[in-house]
């Protein structure tokens, strides 16, 4: 798939800029950089250190020295993800932008292929990776509405991004603002399943439901500020789920949208609940097998 993407980039004379914002991500960012730096379709990689107090900046500088296509931008203070992305985009040269969060544990080239291909081929206007760690988190049963539309791993055209007005003070509102702007421009957004893609926070073993909800406090504030609860639920339905493509096709052909949107909401929540149960059951079975194997030796 990587070779196919490179061929398409050559045919269409398109370059891809990858932008990675990071704040105190020293524990995980090197895992991400090892994959990103070896991914040939990226023409440039822009690393935005957003005022980190740990070793994030040092790791960034090391990779900038080793890889000519990597550039580092550093903020003296922490200004939030939205500001970091805007600064990265302003310094980018590619027509196609890829945003990647720095807290991923198991990113692969296959995940990047899945993210980029449908946008590059013109099937959709923006792609979002739907991580497996969101499916198995304590609130994973509601992933269709909660985490899926807010994925940080995105492929988006720079010309479209530059049409969007950002106030600059939205620390967590970037993803919601992108979704809102694209829906208002009648552009298609789709979440793409990313099997075995885990992020640090959602994968922490001791994360409780209360901890998960507290983490959402700041995000929910910005979400409410940008679109309101009702608007966000509508947005969650409008952002296509790749496993429900047929339903979205029917919705587009339907003259009356409301019943179809309600049907998609029910189908999406049912699907995310089933996925949540299956993945957590699988994980428990794997842990049990590992325990039995360990104790039999």
mmCIF file of N, CA and C in Angstrom, residues 153-256:
data_model
loop_
_atom_site.group_PDB
_atom_site.id
_atom_site.type_symbol
_atom_site.label_atom_id
_atom_site.label_comp_id
_atom_site.label_asym_id
_atom_site.label_seq_id
_atom_site.Cartn_x
_atom_site.Cartn_y
_atom_site.Cartn_z
ATOM 1 N N UNK A 153 -5.677 11.630 14.997
ATOM 2 C CA UNK A 153 -4.933 11.213 13.805
ATOM 3 C C UNK A 153 -5.804 11.485 12.577
ATOM 4 N N UNK A 154 -5.403 12.483 11.777
ATOM 5 C CA UNK A 154 -6.251 12.938 10.671
ATOM 6 C C UNK A 154 -5.450 13.191 9.402
ATOM 7 N N UNK A 155 -6.130 12.998 8.268
ATOM 8 C CA UNK A 155 -5.595 13.399 6.966
ATOM 9 C C UNK A 155 -6.553 14.443 6.413
ATOM 10 N N UNK A 156 -6.028 15.586 6.008
ATOM 11 C CA UNK A 156 -6.849 16.732 5.634
ATOM 12 C C UNK A 156 -6.099 17.582 4.608
ATOM 13 N N UNK A 157 -6.828 18.145 3.669
ATOM 14 C CA UNK A 157 -6.198 19.004 2.662
ATOM 15 C C UNK A 157 -5.885 20.372 3.267
ATOM 16 N N UNK A 158 -4.687 20.871 2.996
ATOM 17 C CA UNK A 158 -4.261 22.154 3.558
ATOM 18 C C UNK A 158 -5.164 23.291 3.093
ATOM 19 N N UNK A 159 -5.584 23.263 1.833
ATOM 20 C CA UNK A 159 -6.429 24.342 1.295
ATOM 21 C C UNK A 159 -7.757 24.432 2.051
ATOM 22 N N UNK A 160 -8.258 23.299 2.528
ATOM 23 C CA UNK A 160 -9.497 23.302 3.310
ATOM 24 C C UNK A 160 -9.244 23.785 4.740
ATOM 25 N N UNK A 161 -8.136 23.343 5.314
ATOM 26 C CA UNK A 161 -7.788 23.761 6.681
ATOM 27 C C UNK A 161 -7.644 25.271 6.756
ATOM 28 N N UNK A 162 -7.054 25.860 5.735
ATOM 29 C CA UNK A 162 -6.792 27.302 5.748
ATOM 30 C C UNK A 162 -8.059 28.145 5.603
ATOM 31 N N UNK A 163 -9.170 27.527 5.253
ATOM 32 C CA UNK A 163 -10.448 28.250 5.160
ATOM 33 C C UNK A 163 -11.143 28.377 6.515
ATOM 34 N N UNK A 164 -10.651 27.631 7.493
ATOM 35 C CA UNK A 164 -11.316 27.563 8.798
ATOM 36 C C UNK A 164 -10.771 28.637 9.733
ATOM 37 N N UNK A 165 -11.672 29.340 10.405
ATOM 38 C CA UNK A 165 -11.266 30.364 11.372
ATOM 39 C C UNK A 165 -11.182 29.756 12.769
ATOM 40 N N UNK A 166 -10.022 29.912 13.388
ATOM 41 C CA UNK A 166 -9.829 29.461 14.763
ATOM 42 C C UNK A 166 -9.639 30.685 15.657
ATOM 43 N N UNK A 167 -10.277 30.672 16.815
ATOM 44 C CA UNK A 167 -10.115 31.784 17.752
ATOM 45 C C UNK A 167 -8.733 31.768 18.391
ATOM 46 N N UNK A 168 -8.169 30.575 18.506
ATOM 47 C CA UNK A 168 -6.824 30.454 19.055
ATOM 48 C C UNK A 168 -6.782 30.074 20.521
ATOM 49 N N UNK A 169 -7.935 30.160 21.215
ATOM 50 C CA UNK A 169 -7.936 29.835 22.643
ATOM 51 C C UNK A 169 -8.607 28.501 22.940
ATOM 52 N N UNK A 170 -8.893 27.726 21.895
ATOM 53 C CA UNK A 170 -9.514 26.414 22.092
ATOM 54 C C UNK A 170 -8.425 25.383 22.356
ATOM 55 N N UNK A 171 -8.247 24.989 23.581
ATOM 56 C CA UNK A 171 -7.173 24.054 23.896
ATOM 57 C C UNK A 171 -7.522 22.640 23.459
ATOM 58 N N UNK A 172 -8.779 22.272 23.538
ATOM 59 C CA UNK A 172 -9.197 20.926 23.172
ATOM 60 C C UNK A 172 -10.231 20.914 22.049
ATOM 61 N N UNK A 173 -10.568 22.092 21.527
ATOM 62 C CA UNK A 173 -11.678 22.169 20.583
ATOM 63 C C UNK A 173 -11.321 21.960 19.132
ATOM 64 N N UNK A 174 -10.045 21.690 18.826
ATOM 65 C CA UNK A 174 -9.606 21.599 17.435
ATOM 66 C C UNK A 174 -10.421 20.605 16.634
ATOM 67 N N UNK A 175 -10.543 19.383 17.138
ATOM 68 C CA UNK A 175 -11.209 18.327 16.381
ATOM 69 C C UNK A 175 -12.681 18.654 16.128
ATOM 70 N N UNK A 176 -13.347 19.215 17.149
ATOM 71 C CA UNK A 176 -14.753 19.582 16.991
ATOM 72 C C UNK A 176 -14.900 20.695 15.962
ATOM 73 N N UNK A 177 -13.993 21.664 15.992
ATOM 74 C CA UNK A 177 -14.057 22.772 15.038
ATOM 75 C C UNK A 177 -13.809 22.289 13.615
ATOM 76 N N UNK A 178 -12.878 21.360 13.451
ATOM 77 C CA UNK A 178 -12.627 20.792 12.124
ATOM 78 C C UNK A 178 -13.871 20.080 11.611
ATOM 79 N N UNK A 179 -14.464 19.249 12.467
ATOM 80 C CA UNK A 179 -15.673 18.524 12.055
ATOM 81 C C UNK A 179 -16.795 19.486 11.685
ATOM 82 N N UNK A 180 -17.010 20.490 12.532
ATOM 83 C CA UNK A 180 -18.082 21.462 12.295
ATOM 84 C C UNK A 180 -17.881 22.190 10.975
ATOM 85 N N UNK A 181 -16.656 22.650 10.743
ATOM 86 C CA UNK A 181 -16.363 23.389 9.514
ATOM 87 C C UNK A 181 -16.572 22.520 8.278
ATOM 88 N N UNK A 182 -16.124 21.273 8.342
ATOM 89 C CA UNK A 182 -16.273 20.379 7.193
ATOM 90 C C UNK A 182 -17.739 20.066 6.915
ATOM 91 N N UNK A 183 -18.512 19.845 7.963
ATOM 92 C CA UNK A 183 -19.940 19.572 7.778
ATOM 93 C C UNK A 183 -20.633 20.792 7.174
ATOM 94 N N UNK A 184 -20.270 21.986 7.647
ATOM 95 C CA UNK A 184 -20.856 23.213 7.102
ATOM 96 C C UNK A 184 -20.466 23.440 5.647
ATOM 97 N N UNK A 185 -19.308 22.906 5.249
ATOM 98 C CA UNK A 185 -18.864 23.031 3.854
ATOM 99 C C UNK A 185 -19.347 21.860 2.995
ATOM 100 N N UNK A 186 -20.210 21.000 3.596
ATOM 101 C CA UNK A 186 -20.738 19.819 2.895
ATOM 102 C C UNK A 186 -19.633 18.885 2.413
ATOM 103 N N UNK A 187 -18.610 18.745 3.240
ATOM 104 C CA UNK A 187 -17.507 17.846 2.920
ATOM 105 C C UNK A 187 -17.633 16.560 3.738
ATOM 106 N N UNK A 188 -17.138 15.468 3.168
ATOM 107 C CA UNK A 188 -17.304 14.156 3.793
ATOM 108 C C UNK A 188 -16.152 13.843 4.747
ATOM 109 N N UNK A 189 -16.533 13.392 5.938
ATOM 110 C CA UNK A 189 -15.570 12.956 6.949
ATOM 111 C C UNK A 189 -15.867 11.497 7.266
ATOM 112 N N UNK A 190 -14.824 10.700 7.410
ATOM 113 C CA UNK A 190 -15.031 9.290 7.747
ATOM 114 C C UNK A 190 -13.993 8.846 8.775
ATOM 115 N N UNK A 191 -14.448 8.099 9.774
ATOM 116 C CA UNK A 191 -13.505 7.473 10.697
ATOM 117 C C UNK A 191 -13.119 6.105 10.149
ATOM 118 N N UNK A 192 -11.830 5.804 10.247
ATOM 119 C CA UNK A 192 -11.269 4.563 9.715
ATOM 120 C C UNK A 192 -10.798 3.694 10.877
ATOM 121 N N UNK A 193 -11.254 2.468 10.922
ATOM 122 C CA UNK A 193 -10.835 1.545 11.975
ATOM 123 C C UNK A 193 -9.333 1.304 11.911
ATOM 124 N N UNK A 194 -8.683 1.375 13.079
ATOM 125 C CA UNK A 194 -7.243 1.144 13.169
ATOM 126 C C UNK A 194 -6.995 0.018 14.172
ATOM 127 N N UNK A 195 -7.048 -1.242 13.721
ATOM 128 C CA UNK A 195 -6.883 -2.385 14.628
ATOM 129 C C UNK A 195 -5.559 -2.333 15.389
ATOM 130 N N UNK A 196 -5.650 -2.611 16.690
ATOM 131 C CA UNK A 196 -4.482 -2.702 17.571
ATOM 132 C C UNK A 196 -3.736 -1.375 17.750
ATOM 133 N N UNK A 197 -4.343 -0.262 17.329
ATOM 134 C CA UNK A 197 -3.722 1.041 17.582
ATOM 135 C C UNK A 197 -4.123 1.509 18.978
ATOM 136 N N UNK A 198 -3.119 1.649 19.845
ATOM 137 C CA UNK A 198 -3.359 2.011 21.240
ATOM 138 C C UNK A 198 -2.662 3.321 21.572
ATOM 139 N N UNK A 199 -3.291 4.104 22.434
ATOM 140 C CA UNK A 199 -2.643 5.297 22.971
ATOM 141 C C UNK A 199 -2.369 5.060 24.447
ATOM 142 N N UNK A 200 -1.469 5.848 25.012
ATOM 143 C CA UNK A 200 -1.016 5.602 26.382
ATOM 144 C C UNK A 200 -2.148 5.703 27.392
ATOM 145 N N UNK A 201 -2.899 6.799 27.333
ATOM 146 C CA UNK A 201 -3.877 7.037 28.400
ATOM 147 C C UNK A 201 -4.977 5.987 28.423
ATOM 148 N N UNK A 202 -5.593 5.746 27.254
ATOM 149 C CA UNK A 202 -6.696 4.785 27.238
ATOM 150 C C UNK A 202 -6.242 3.373 27.561
ATOM 151 N N UNK A 203 -4.936 3.099 27.411
ATOM 152 C CA UNK A 203 -4.429 1.747 27.622
ATOM 153 C C UNK A 203 -3.953 1.505 29.050
ATOM 154 N N UNK A 204 -3.966 2.538 29.884
ATOM 155 C CA UNK A 204 -3.520 2.361 31.256
ATOM 156 C C UNK A 204 -4.432 1.382 31.994
ATOM 157 N N UNK A 205 -3.845 0.394 32.610
ATOM 158 C CA UNK A 205 -4.604 -0.704 33.212
ATOM 159 C C UNK A 205 -5.529 -0.243 34.339
ATOM 160 N N UNK A 206 -5.111 0.774 35.092
ATOM 161 C CA UNK A 206 -5.874 1.162 36.271
ATOM 162 C C UNK A 206 -6.868 2.291 35.999
ATOM 163 N N UNK A 207 -7.068 2.610 34.752
ATOM 164 C CA UNK A 207 -7.993 3.700 34.449
ATOM 165 C C UNK A 207 -9.419 3.294 34.804
ATOM 166 N N UNK A 208 -10.065 4.041 35.655
ATOM 167 C CA UNK A 208 -11.439 3.766 36.051
ATOM 168 C C UNK A 208 -12.394 4.616 35.241
ATOM 169 N N UNK A 209 -13.680 4.323 35.387
ATOM 170 C CA UNK A 209 -14.693 5.115 34.698
ATOM 171 C C UNK A 209 -14.641 6.562 35.168
ATOM 172 N N UNK A 210 -14.458 6.769 36.482
ATOM 173 C CA UNK A 210 -14.401 8.128 37.023
ATOM 174 C C UNK A 210 -13.196 8.874 36.463
ATOM 175 N N UNK A 211 -12.036 8.190 36.404
ATOM 176 C CA UNK A 211 -10.833 8.802 35.844
ATOM 177 C C UNK A 211 -11.055 9.194 34.397
ATOM 178 N N UNK A 212 -11.689 8.308 33.643
ATOM 179 C CA UNK A 212 -11.960 8.591 32.233
ATOM 180 C C UNK A 212 -12.859 9.809 32.074
ATOM 181 N N UNK A 213 -13.883 9.898 32.937
ATOM 182 C CA UNK A 213 -14.810 11.029 32.848
ATOM 183 C C UNK A 213 -14.137 12.332 33.260
ATOM 184 N N UNK A 214 -13.273 12.294 34.271
ATOM 185 C CA UNK A 214 -12.555 13.493 34.694
ATOM 186 C C UNK A 214 -11.643 14.005 33.586
ATOM 187 N N UNK A 215 -11.043 13.078 32.854
ATOM 188 C CA UNK A 215 -10.180 13.468 31.739
ATOM 189 C C UNK A 215 -10.963 14.242 30.689
ATOM 190 N N UNK A 216 -12.248 13.921 30.584
ATOM 191 C CA UNK A 216 -13.083 14.561 29.577
ATOM 192 C C UNK A 216 -13.584 15.934 30.006
ATOM 193 N N UNK A 217 -13.342 16.329 31.255
ATOM 194 C CA UNK A 217 -13.919 17.574 31.760
ATOM 195 C C UNK A 217 -13.531 18.778 30.904
ATOM 196 N N UNK A 218 -12.221 18.945 30.678
ATOM 197 C CA UNK A 218 -11.760 20.077 29.875
ATOM 198 C C UNK A 218 -12.226 19.983 28.439
ATOM 199 N N UNK A 219 -12.209 18.771 27.891
ATOM 200 C CA UNK A 219 -12.636 18.580 26.515
ATOM 201 C C UNK A 219 -14.118 18.908 26.351
ATOM 202 N N UNK A 220 -14.922 18.432 27.303
ATOM 203 C CA UNK A 220 -16.362 18.675 27.225
ATOM 204 C C UNK A 220 -16.676 20.164 27.304
ATOM 205 N N UNK A 221 -15.887 20.904 28.076
ATOM 206 C CA UNK A 221 -16.088 22.356 28.176
ATOM 207 C C UNK A 221 -15.914 23.009 26.818
ATOM 208 N N UNK A 222 -14.825 22.641 26.119
ATOM 209 C CA UNK A 222 -14.570 23.231 24.805
ATOM 210 C C UNK A 222 -15.567 22.742 23.765
ATOM 211 N N UNK A 223 -15.960 21.466 23.869
ATOM 212 C CA UNK A 223 -16.955 20.923 22.941
ATOM 213 C C UNK A 223 -18.261 21.706 23.065
ATOM 214 N N UNK A 224 -18.676 21.934 24.314
ATOM 215 C CA UNK A 224 -19.918 22.679 24.550
ATOM 216 C C UNK A 224 -19.790 24.110 24.032
ATOM 217 N N UNK A 225 -18.618 24.685 24.197
ATOM 218 C CA UNK A 225 -18.370 26.051 23.743
ATOM 219 C C UNK A 225 -18.476 26.157 22.228
ATOM 220 N N UNK A 226 -17.987 25.156 21.525
ATOM 221 C CA UNK A 226 -17.951 25.200 20.065
ATOM 222 C C UNK A 226 -19.288 24.838 19.444
ATOM 223 N N UNK A 227 -19.899 23.759 19.921
ATOM 224 C CA UNK A 227 -21.062 23.246 19.193
ATOM 225 C C UNK A 227 -22.278 22.918 20.044
ATOM 226 N N UNK A 228 -22.125 22.840 21.375
ATOM 227 C CA UNK A 228 -23.246 22.450 22.222
ATOM 228 C C UNK A 228 -23.456 20.944 22.174
ATOM 229 N N UNK A 229 -24.152 20.405 23.152
ATOM 230 C CA UNK A 229 -24.349 18.956 23.242
ATOM 231 C C UNK A 229 -25.151 18.433 22.054
ATOM 232 N N UNK A 230 -26.268 19.085 21.753
ATOM 233 C CA UNK A 230 -27.118 18.647 20.645
ATOM 234 C C UNK A 230 -26.359 18.702 19.326
ATOM 235 N N UNK A 231 -25.608 19.782 19.138
ATOM 236 C CA UNK A 231 -24.827 19.924 17.909
ATOM 237 C C UNK A 231 -23.752 18.866 17.797
ATOM 238 N N UNK A 232 -23.158 18.498 18.953
ATOM 239 C CA UNK A 232 -22.109 17.486 18.917
ATOM 240 C C UNK A 232 -22.662 16.112 18.558
ATOM 241 N N UNK A 233 -23.823 15.755 19.109
ATOM 242 C CA UNK A 233 -24.438 14.466 18.774
ATOM 243 C C UNK A 233 -24.751 14.414 17.282
ATOM 244 N N UNK A 234 -25.280 15.510 16.740
ATOM 245 C CA UNK A 234 -25.552 15.584 15.303
ATOM 246 C C UNK A 234 -24.259 15.407 14.515
ATOM 247 N N UNK A 235 -23.189 16.055 15.006
ATOM 248 C CA UNK A 235 -21.893 15.949 14.350
ATOM 249 C C UNK A 235 -21.375 14.519 14.369
ATOM 250 N N UNK A 236 -21.558 13.840 15.499
ATOM 251 C CA UNK A 236 -21.094 12.458 15.626
ATOM 252 C C UNK A 236 -21.767 11.550 14.607
ATOM 253 N N UNK A 237 -23.033 11.831 14.307
ATOM 254 C CA UNK A 237 -23.753 11.031 13.313
ATOM 255 C C UNK A 237 -23.289 11.381 11.902
ATOM 256 N N UNK A 238 -23.009 12.658 11.657
ATOM 257 C CA UNK A 238 -22.595 13.100 10.324
ATOM 258 C C UNK A 238 -21.205 12.579 9.953
ATOM 259 N N UNK A 239 -20.335 12.390 10.962
ATOM 260 C CA UNK A 239 -19.006 11.834 10.696
ATOM 261 C C UNK A 239 -19.170 10.342 10.431
ATOM 262 N N UNK A 240 -18.930 9.923 9.211
ATOM 263 C CA UNK A 240 -19.207 8.546 8.799
ATOM 264 C C UNK A 240 -18.351 7.527 9.558
ATOM 265 N N UNK A 241 -18.962 6.413 9.897
ATOM 266 C CA UNK A 241 -18.252 5.258 10.469
ATOM 267 C C UNK A 241 -18.016 4.282 9.331
ATOM 268 N N UNK A 242 -16.767 3.900 9.088
ATOM 269 C CA UNK A 242 -16.466 3.130 7.868
ATOM 270 C C UNK A 242 -17.207 1.801 7.787
ATOM 271 N N UNK A 243 -17.617 1.240 8.929
ATOM 272 C CA UNK A 243 -18.343 -0.030 8.897
ATOM 273 C C UNK A 243 -19.839 0.150 8.613
ATOM 274 N N UNK A 244 -20.287 1.397 8.567
ATOM 275 C CA UNK A 244 -21.704 1.678 8.302
ATOM 276 C C UNK A 244 -21.885 2.429 6.980
ATOM 277 N N UNK A 245 -20.998 2.181 6.032
ATOM 278 C CA UNK A 245 -21.034 2.930 4.767
ATOM 279 C C UNK A 245 -22.371 2.812 4.052
ATOM 280 N N UNK A 246 -22.942 1.621 4.049
ATOM 281 C CA UNK A 246 -24.208 1.399 3.333
ATOM 282 C C UNK A 246 -25.316 2.291 3.884
ATOM 283 N N UNK A 247 -25.360 2.435 5.206
ATOM 284 C CA UNK A 247 -26.380 3.282 5.820
ATOM 285 C C UNK A 247 -26.200 4.744 5.415
ATOM 286 N N UNK A 248 -24.949 5.176 5.347
ATOM 287 C CA UNK A 248 -24.695 6.563 4.944
ATOM 288 C C UNK A 248 -25.071 6.790 3.479
ATOM 289 N N UNK A 249 -24.849 5.782 2.656
ATOM 290 C CA UNK A 249 -25.245 5.891 1.249
ATOM 291 C C UNK A 249 -26.760 6.022 1.120
ATOM 292 N N UNK A 250 -27.496 5.248 1.927
ATOM 293 C CA UNK A 250 -28.961 5.335 1.922
ATOM 294 C C UNK A 250 -29.408 6.714 2.407
ATOM 295 N N UNK A 251 -28.733 7.225 3.442
ATOM 296 C CA UNK A 251 -29.079 8.557 3.966
ATOM 297 C C UNK A 251 -28.924 9.632 2.899
ATOM 298 N N UNK A 252 -27.851 9.540 2.120
ATOM 299 C CA UNK A 252 -27.612 10.540 1.080
ATOM 300 C C UNK A 252 -28.693 10.507 0.013
ATOM 301 N N UNK A 253 -29.233 9.324 -0.259
ATOM 302 C CA UNK A 253 -30.274 9.203 -1.292
ATOM 303 C C UNK A 253 -31.664 9.541 -0.753
ATOM 304 N N UNK A 254 -31.795 9.536 0.560
ATOM 305 C CA UNK A 254 -33.108 9.743 1.174
ATOM 306 C C UNK A 254 -33.506 11.218 1.157
ATOM 307 N N UNK A 255 -34.772 11.480 0.904
ATOM 308 C CA UNK A 255 -35.280 12.850 0.934
ATOM 309 C C UNK A 255 -35.509 13.331 2.360
ATOM 310 N N UNK A 256 -35.859 12.410 3.233
ATOM 311 C CA UNK A 256 -36.088 12.744 4.643
ATOM 312 C C UNK A 256 -34.899 12.228 5.455
#
